[in-house]
């Protein structure tokens, strides 16, 4: 269940301090130590799972619901104008802590965060080729 080398398992076990702001049967939520904006929190499953692809469906559902709950609270209590949910799956996708977590990042209309890519129309044939490989079969 728990990984002895995992810092988020240690937070869950109370071995590393964290500011917990929400919990339920399957999840806990605590403040990110390096917040992107004021109120940035992380929701984790209590049971260790490395990433999105290893997370059991019941825990994914519980994390989604806990993230929604926290998003509403960020708007009500901290006056967030919007919220980003962010999950990084794999080092190539910026994951640095390998216990699944959902970032719940409150957004303020005047905050400095920007999209990490520049939206520009893609090549239609290349999009279609990717779609063909991606389609369920
Ligand atoms: P990621 O890069 O998506 O894996 O996110 C890991 C997040 O965990 C980062 O935003 C870190 O700031 C945060 N983090 C790392 N260690 C701690 C800790 N001890 N307490 C709270 N947040 C942490
Ligand atoms: Zn863990």
Coordinates of N, CA and C and ligand atoms in Angstrom, one line a residue:
X1 N 0.8 -1.2 0.0 CA 0.0 0.0 0.0 C 0.9 1.3 0.0
X2 N 1.7 1.4 1.0 CA 2.6 2.5 1.1 C 4.0 2.2 0.6
X3 N 4.7 3.2 0.0 CA 6.0 3.0 -0.4 C 6.9 3.8 0.6
X4 N 7.8 3.0 1.3 CA 8.6 3.7 2.3 C 9.5 4.8 1.8
X5 N 9.8 4.8 0.5 CA 10.7 5.9 0.0 C 9.9 7.1 -0.6
X6 N 8.5 7.1 -0.4 CA 7.7 8.1 -1.1 C 7.3 9.2 -0.1
X7 N 7.6 10.4 -0.5 CA 7.4 11.6 0.4 C 5.9 11.8 0.6
X8 N 5.1 11.5 -0.4 CA 3.6 11.7 -0.2 C 3.0 10.6 0.7
X9 N 3.6 9.4 0.6 CA 3.2 8.3 1.6 C 3.6 8.8 3.0
X10 N 4.7 9.4 3.1 CA 5.2 9.9 4.5 C 4.3 11.0 5.0
X11 N 3.8 11.9 4.1 CA 2.9 12.9 4.5 C 1.6 12.2 5.0
X12 N 1.1 11.2 4.2 CA -0.1 10.5 4.6 C 0.0 9.9 5.9
X13 N 1.2 9.3 6.2 CA 1.4 8.6 7.5 C 1.7 9.6 8.6
X14 N 1.9 10.9 8.3 CA 2.2 11.9 9.4 C 3.6 11.9 9.7
X15 N 4.5 11.3 8.9 CA 5.9 11.3 9.2 C 6.6 12.6 8.7
X16 N 6.0 13.3 7.7 CA 6.5 14.5 7.2 C 5.3 15.5 7.4
X17 N 5.7 16.7 7.9 CA 4.6 17.7 8.2 C 4.0 18.2 6.9
X18 N 2.7 18.4 6.9 CA 2.0 19.0 5.7 C 0.8 19.7 6.3
X19 N 0.3 20.7 5.5 CA -0.9 21.4 6.0 C -2.1 20.8 5.2
X20 N -2.8 19.9 5.9 CA -3.9 19.1 5.3 C -5.1 20.0 5.4
X21 N -5.8 20.1 4.2 CA -7.0 21.0 4.1 C -8.3 20.2 3.8
X22 N -8.2 19.0 3.5 CA -9.4 18.2 3.2 C -9.0 16.7 3.2
X23 N -9.9 15.9 3.6 CA -9.7 14.4 3.5 C -11.0 13.7 3.5
X24 N -10.9 12.5 2.9 CA -12.1 11.6 2.9 C -11.5 10.2 3.0
X25 N -12.4 9.2 2.7 CA -12.0 7.8 2.9 C -10.8 7.4 2.0
X26 N -10.8 8.0 0.8 CA -9.8 7.6 -0.2 C -8.7 8.6 -0.5
X27 N -8.9 9.9 -0.1 CA -7.9 10.9 -0.4 C -7.6 11.8 0.7
X28 N -6.4 12.5 0.6 CA -6.2 13.7 1.4 C -5.7 14.8 0.5
X29 N -5.9 16.0 0.9 CA -5.4 17.2 0.2 C -4.6 18.1 1.1
X30 N -3.5 18.6 0.6 CA -2.6 19.4 1.4 C -2.0 20.5 0.6
X31 N -1.5 21.5 1.3 CA -0.9 22.7 0.5 C 0.4 22.3 -0.1
X32 N 0.6 22.7 -1.4 CA 1.8 22.6 -2.1 C 2.9 23.5 -1.4
X33 N 4.1 22.9 -1.2 CA 5.1 23.6 -0.5 C 5.7 24.7 -1.4
X34 N 5.5 24.6 -2.7 CA 6.0 25.7 -3.6 C 4.9 26.1 -4.5
X35 N 4.0 26.9 -3.9 CA 2.7 27.2 -4.6 C 2.9 28.1 -5.9
X36 N 2.2 27.7 -6.9 CA 2.2 28.4 -8.2 C 1.3 29.7 -8.0
X37 N 0.3 29.6 -7.2 CA -0.5 30.8 -6.8 C -1.0 30.6 -5.4
X38 N -1.6 31.6 -4.8 CA -2.0 31.5 -3.4 C -3.2 30.5 -3.3
X39 N -2.9 29.4 -2.5 CA -4.0 28.4 -2.3 C -3.7 27.1 -3.0
X40 N -2.6 27.1 -3.8 CA -2.3 25.8 -4.6 C -2.2 24.6 -3.6
X41 N -3.0 23.6 -3.9 CA -3.1 22.4 -3.1 C -2.9 21.2 -4.0
X42 N -2.6 20.1 -3.3 CA -2.5 18.8 -4.0 C -3.5 17.8 -3.4
X43 N -4.1 17.0 -4.3 CA -5.0 16.0 -3.8 C -4.3 14.6 -4.2
X44 N -4.2 13.8 -3.2 CA -3.6 12.5 -3.4 C -4.5 11.3 -2.9
X45 N -4.3 10.2 -3.6 CA -5.0 9.0 -3.0 C -4.2 8.6 -1.8
X46 N -4.9 8.0 -0.8 CA -4.2 7.5 0.4 C -3.3 6.4 0.0
X47 N -3.8 5.5 -0.9 CA -3.0 4.3 -1.3 C -2.0 4.8 -2.3
X48 N -0.8 4.3 -2.2 CA 0.3 4.7 -3.2 C 0.0 4.1 -4.6
X49 N 0.1 5.0 -5.5 CA 0.0 4.6 -7.0 C 1.0 5.6 -7.6
X50 N 1.8 5.0 -8.5 CA 2.9 5.8 -9.1 C 2.4 7.0 -9.9
X51 N 1.4 6.7 -10.8 CA 0.9 7.8 -11.7 C -0.5 7.5 -12.2
X52 N -0.9 8.3 -13.1 CA -2.3 8.2 -13.7 C -2.5 6.8 -14.2
X53 N -1.5 6.2 -14.9 CA -1.7 4.9 -15.6 C -1.8 3.8 -14.6
X54 N -1.3 4.0 -13.4 CA -1.3 2.9 -12.4 C -2.4 3.1 -11.3
X55 N -3.2 4.2 -11.4 CA -4.1 4.6 -10.4 C -5.4 3.8 -10.6
X56 N -5.9 3.0 -9.6 CA -7.2 2.3 -9.7 C -8.3 3.3 -10.0
X57 N -9.3 2.9 -10.8 CA -10.4 3.8 -11.2 C -11.1 4.4 -10.0
X58 N -11.3 3.6 -8.9 CA -12.0 4.2 -7.7 C -11.3 5.3 -7.1
X59 N -10.0 5.2 -7.1 CA -9.2 6.3 -6.5 C -9.1 7.5 -7.5
X60 N -9.1 7.3 -8.8 CA -9.2 8.4 -9.7 C -10.5 9.2 -9.5
X61 N -11.6 8.4 -9.4 CA -12.9 9.1 -9.2 C -12.9 9.9 -7.9
X62 N -12.3 9.3 -6.9 CA -12.3 10.0 -5.6 C -11.5 11.2 -5.6
X63 N -10.3 11.2 -6.3 CA -9.5 12.4 -6.5 C -10.2 13.4 -7.3
X64 N -10.9 13.0 -8.3 CA -11.6 14.0 -9.1 C -12.7 14.7 -8.3
X65 N -13.4 14.0 -7.5 CA -14.5 14.6 -6.7 C -13.8 15.5 -5.6
X66 N -12.7 15.1 -5.0 CA -12.1 15.9 -4.0 C -11.5 17.2 -4.6
X67 N -11.0 17.1 -5.9 CA -10.5 18.3 -6.6 C -11.6 19.2 -6.9
X68 N -12.8 18.7 -7.2 CA -13.9 19.6 -7.5 C -14.4 20.3 -6.2
X69 N -14.4 19.5 -5.1 CA -14.8 20.1 -3.8 C -13.8 21.2 -3.4
X70 N -12.6 21.0 -3.6 CA -11.5 22.0 -3.3 C -11.6 23.2 -4.2
X71 N -11.9 23.0 -5.5 CA -12.0 24.1 -6.4 C -13.2 25.0 -6.0
X72 N -14.3 24.4 -5.6 CA -15.4 25.3 -5.1 C -15.0 26.1 -3.9
X73 N -14.2 25.4 -3.0 CA -13.8 26.1 -1.8 C -12.8 27.2 -2.1
X74 N -11.9 27.0 -3.1 CA -11.0 28.0 -3.5 C -11.7 29.3 -4.0
X75 N -12.8 29.0 -4.7 CA -13.5 30.2 -5.2 C -14.2 30.9 -4.1
X76 N -14.9 30.1 -3.2 CA -15.7 30.8 -2.1 C -14.8 31.5 -1.1
X77 N -13.7 30.8 -0.7 CA -13.0 31.3 0.5 C -11.8 32.2 0.1
X78 N -11.1 31.8 -1.0 CA -10.0 32.6 -1.4 C -10.2 33.6 -2.5
X79 N -11.5 33.5 -3.1 CA -11.8 34.5 -4.1 C -11.2 34.2 -5.5
X80 N -10.9 32.9 -5.7 CA -10.3 32.5 -7.0 C -11.3 32.8 -8.1
X81 N -10.7 33.3 -9.2 CA -11.6 33.6 -10.4 C -11.7 32.4 -11.3
X82 N -10.8 31.4 -11.1 CA -10.8 30.2 -11.9 C -9.9 29.2 -11.2
X83 N -9.9 28.0 -11.8 CA -9.1 26.9 -11.2 C -8.5 26.1 -12.3
X84 N -7.2 25.7 -12.2 CA -6.7 24.7 -13.1 C -6.5 23.4 -12.3
X85 N -6.9 22.3 -12.9 CA -6.5 21.0 -12.4 C -5.4 20.5 -13.3
X86 N -4.3 20.1 -12.7 CA -3.1 19.6 -13.5 C -2.6 18.3 -12.9
X87 N -2.4 17.4 -13.8 CA -1.8 16.1 -13.4 C -0.6 15.9 -14.4
X88 N 0.5 15.6 -13.9 CA 1.7 15.2 -14.7 C 1.9 13.7 -14.6
X89 N 1.9 13.0 -15.7 CA 2.1 11.6 -15.7 C 3.4 11.3 -16.4
X90 N 4.4 11.0 -15.6 CA 5.7 10.6 -16.2 C 6.7 11.8 -16.2
X91 N 8.0 11.5 -16.1 CA 9.0 12.6 -16.0 C 8.9 13.5 -17.3
X92 N 8.6 12.9 -18.4 CA 8.5 13.8 -19.7 C 7.4 14.8 -19.6
X93 N 6.4 14.5 -18.7 CA 5.3 15.4 -18.5 C 5.4 16.3 -17.3
X94 N 6.7 16.3 -16.7 CA 7.0 17.2 -15.6 C 6.8 16.5 -14.2
X95 N 6.4 15.2 -14.2 CA 6.1 14.6 -12.9 C 7.5 14.5 -12.1
X96 N 7.5 15.0 -10.9 CA 8.7 14.9 -10.1 C 8.5 14.1 -8.8
X97 N 7.2 14.0 -8.4 CA 6.9 13.1 -7.2 C 6.1 12.0 -7.7
X98 N 6.6 10.7 -7.5 CA 5.9 9.6 -8.2 C 4.9 8.9 -7.2
X99 N 4.1 9.7 -6.7 CA 2.8 9.2 -6.0 C 1.8 10.1 -6.7
X100 N 0.8 9.5 -7.3 CA -0.2 10.3 -8.1 C -0.7 11.5 -7.3
X101 N -0.8 12.6 -8.0 CA -1.4 13.8 -7.3 C -2.0 14.7 -8.4
X102 N -3.1 15.3 -7.9 CA -3.7 16.3 -8.8 C -3.4 17.7 -8.2
X103 N -2.8 18.6 -9.0 CA -2.6 19.9 -8.6 C -4.0 20.6 -8.7
X104 N -4.4 21.3 -7.7 CA -5.6 22.2 -7.7 C -5.0 23.6 -7.6
X105 N -5.0 24.3 -8.7 CA -4.3 25.6 -8.7 C -5.4 26.7 -8.9
X106 N -5.6 27.5 -7.8 CA -6.5 28.6 -8.0 C -5.9 29.7 -8.9
X107 N -6.8 30.2 -9.8 CA -6.3 31.2 -10.7 C -7.0 32.6 -10.4
X108 N -6.2 33.6 -10.5 CA -6.7 35.0 -10.3 C -6.5 35.8 -11.6
X109 N -7.5 36.6 -11.9 CA -7.4 37.3 -13.2 C -6.1 38.0 -13.4
X110 N -5.5 38.4 -12.4 CA -4.2 39.2 -12.5 C -3.0 38.3 -12.2
X111 N -3.1 37.0 -12.1 CA -1.9 36.2 -11.8 C -1.0 36.1 -13.0
X112 N 0.3 35.7 -12.7 CA 1.3 35.7 -13.8 C 1.4 34.4 -14.6
X113 N 0.6 33.4 -14.3 CA 0.7 32.1 -15.0 C 0.3 32.2 -16.4
X114 N 1.0 31.5 -17.3 CA 0.7 31.5 -18.7 C 0.7 30.1 -19.3
X115 N 0.0 29.8 -20.3 CA 0.0 28.5 -21.0 C 1.5 28.2 -21.4
X116 N 1.9 26.9 -21.2 CA 3.2 26.6 -21.5 C 3.4 26.3 -23.0
X117 N 2.4 26.5 -23.8 CA 2.6 26.3 -25.3 C 1.9 27.5 -25.9
X118 N 2.3 27.8 -27.2 CA 1.7 28.9 -27.9 C 0.7 28.2 -28.9
X119 N -0.6 28.5 -28.7 CA -1.6 27.8 -29.6 C -1.4 28.4 -31.0
X120 N -1.3 27.4 -31.9 CA -1.2 27.8 -33.3 C -1.8 26.7 -34.1
X121 N -2.5 27.0 -35.2 CA -3.2 26.0 -36.0 C -2.2 24.9 -36.4
X122 N -2.6 23.6 -36.3 CA -1.7 22.6 -36.7 C -2.0 22.1 -38.1
X123 N -1.1 21.2 -38.5 CA -1.2 20.6 -39.9 C -2.4 19.6 -39.9
X124 N -3.4 19.8 -40.7 CA -4.6 19.0 -40.7 C -4.3 17.5 -41.0
X125 N -3.4 17.3 -41.9 CA -3.1 15.8 -42.2 C -2.4 15.1 -41.1
X126 N -1.5 15.9 -40.5 CA -0.8 15.3 -39.3 C -1.7 15.1 -38.1
X127 N -2.7 16.0 -37.9 CA -3.7 15.8 -36.9 C -4.5 14.5 -37.2
X128 N -4.9 14.4 -38.4 CA -5.7 13.2 -38.8 C -4.9 11.9 -38.7
X129 N -3.6 12.0 -39.0 CA -2.8 10.8 -38.9 C -2.7 10.3 -37.5
X130 N -2.5 11.3 -36.6 CA -2.4 11.0 -35.1 C -3.7 10.4 -34.7
X131 N -4.8 11.0 -35.1 CA -6.1 10.5 -34.8 C -6.3 9.1 -35.2
X132 N -5.9 8.7 -36.4 CA -6.0 7.4 -36.9 C -5.3 6.4 -36.0
X133 N -4.1 6.8 -35.5 CA -3.4 5.9 -34.6 C -4.0 5.8 -33.2
X134 N -4.7 6.8 -32.9 CA -5.3 7.0 -31.5 C -6.6 6.3 -31.3
X135 N -7.4 6.2 -32.4 CA -8.8 5.8 -32.3 C -8.8 4.4 -31.6
X136 N -9.9 4.2 -30.8 CA -10.1 2.9 -30.2 C -10.3 1.9 -31.3
X137 N -9.7 0.7 -31.1 CA -9.9 -0.4 -32.0 C -10.0 -1.7 -31.3
Ligands
LIG1 P1 4.9 17.3 -9.9 O1 6.1 18.1 -10.3 O2 3.7 17.4 -10.7 O3 5.3 15.9 -9.6 O4 4.4 18.0 -8.5 C1 5.1 17.7 -7.3 C2 4.6 18.8 -6.4 O5 4.9 18.4 -5.0 C3 5.4 20.2 -6.6 O6 4.5 21.2 -6.9 C4 6.1 20.4 -5.2 O7 6.2 21.7 -4.9 C5 5.2 19.6 -4.3 N1 5.9 19.1 -3.1 C6 7.1 18.4 -3.1 N2 7.4 18.1 -1.8 C7 6.4 18.6 -1.0 C8 6.1 18.5 0.4 N3 6.9 18.0 1.3 N4 4.9 19.1 0.8 C9 4.1 19.7 -0.1 N5 4.3 19.8 -1.4 C10 5.4 19.2 -1.9
LIG2 ZN1 3.4 7.1 -2.1

